Amino acid sequence: MSSSPSLSAASPDSNGFSDEATSRSRLLDVSVIILRQAVGLLEDNLTTDEQLTTHSNYIPGSTIGKHLRHARDHFVLLLDAISSPPPHVLSYDKRLRNTPMETSRKAAVDALNEAISRLQEIVPSARMQESITLHAVTPYPQVLETTFGRELWFAGLHAIHHWSMIRVIAGELGIKMDESFGFAPSTLVHMESKASLGKPKM
């Protein structure tokens, strides 16, 4: 059985911001925690592969498997971009749909763990301010300048958004979830700080 890692608040510097190494370490920690939440869902809460492919009545076209794959894609595409020779180019619209992780719990766990391993390998030596050119369709083609740190932050926030939709689908299927699943990291930190003061969690 896997357990959900905890997030702890850390103090910023006198200007309210962290140095590069601290920011990188914190973003890595948050990214890993978010992906491990999904691993925990697959190992501890889902009991059949069919639960990955059951379509939601409330979110048309959505399945747990599709949300897991889509959120993982953002991390993997970002890691692919920063690992390539500069200039780094990123497009989140390059997606591989109907992959095994959408229909198999084992394949999903393997894919998520692979993404975690790549994060732990690549992020520690990456520069948060490394320039990336983002190609996006909104639905009109856009070319935007961004940084690796900003996109790593976005990948985590984007995943939390999809975890909250997975929570809705799980509720439809009668699947009990860990209380922290689908909450933003800042909310988890706030919940833990309130609990440390003797106040009940949400």
PDB file of C-alpha atoms in Angstrom, residues 3-4 37 41 45 167 176-183:
ATOM      1  CA  SER A   3       0.916   6.418   1.368  1.00  0.00           C
ATOM      2  CA  SER A   4       0.480  10.048   0.398  1.00  0.00           C
ATOM      3  CA  GLN A  37      -0.813  10.857  -5.633  1.00  0.00           C
ATOM      4  CA  LEU A  41      -4.865   6.190  -6.571  1.00  0.00           C
ATOM      5  CA  ASN A  45      -8.147   2.938  -4.652  1.00  0.00           C
ATOM      6  CA  ARG A 167     -12.161  12.886  -7.974  1.00  0.00           C
ATOM      7  CA  LYS A 176     -13.217   6.331  -1.913  1.00  0.00           C
ATOM      8  CA  MET A 177     -10.298   8.748  -2.281  1.00  0.00           C
ATOM      9  CA  ASP A 178      -7.502   9.991  -0.063  1.00  0.00           C
ATOM     10  CA  GLU A 179      -8.665  13.329   1.356  1.00  0.00           C
ATOM     11  CA  SER A 180      -5.650  15.167  -0.099  1.00  0.00           C
ATOM     12  CA  PHE A 181      -6.158  13.967  -3.678  1.00  0.00           C
ATOM     13  CA  GLY A 182      -7.008  16.826  -6.034  1.00  0.00           C
ATOM     14  CA  PHE A 183      -6.076  19.665  -3.692  1.00  0.00           C
TER      15      PHE A 183
END
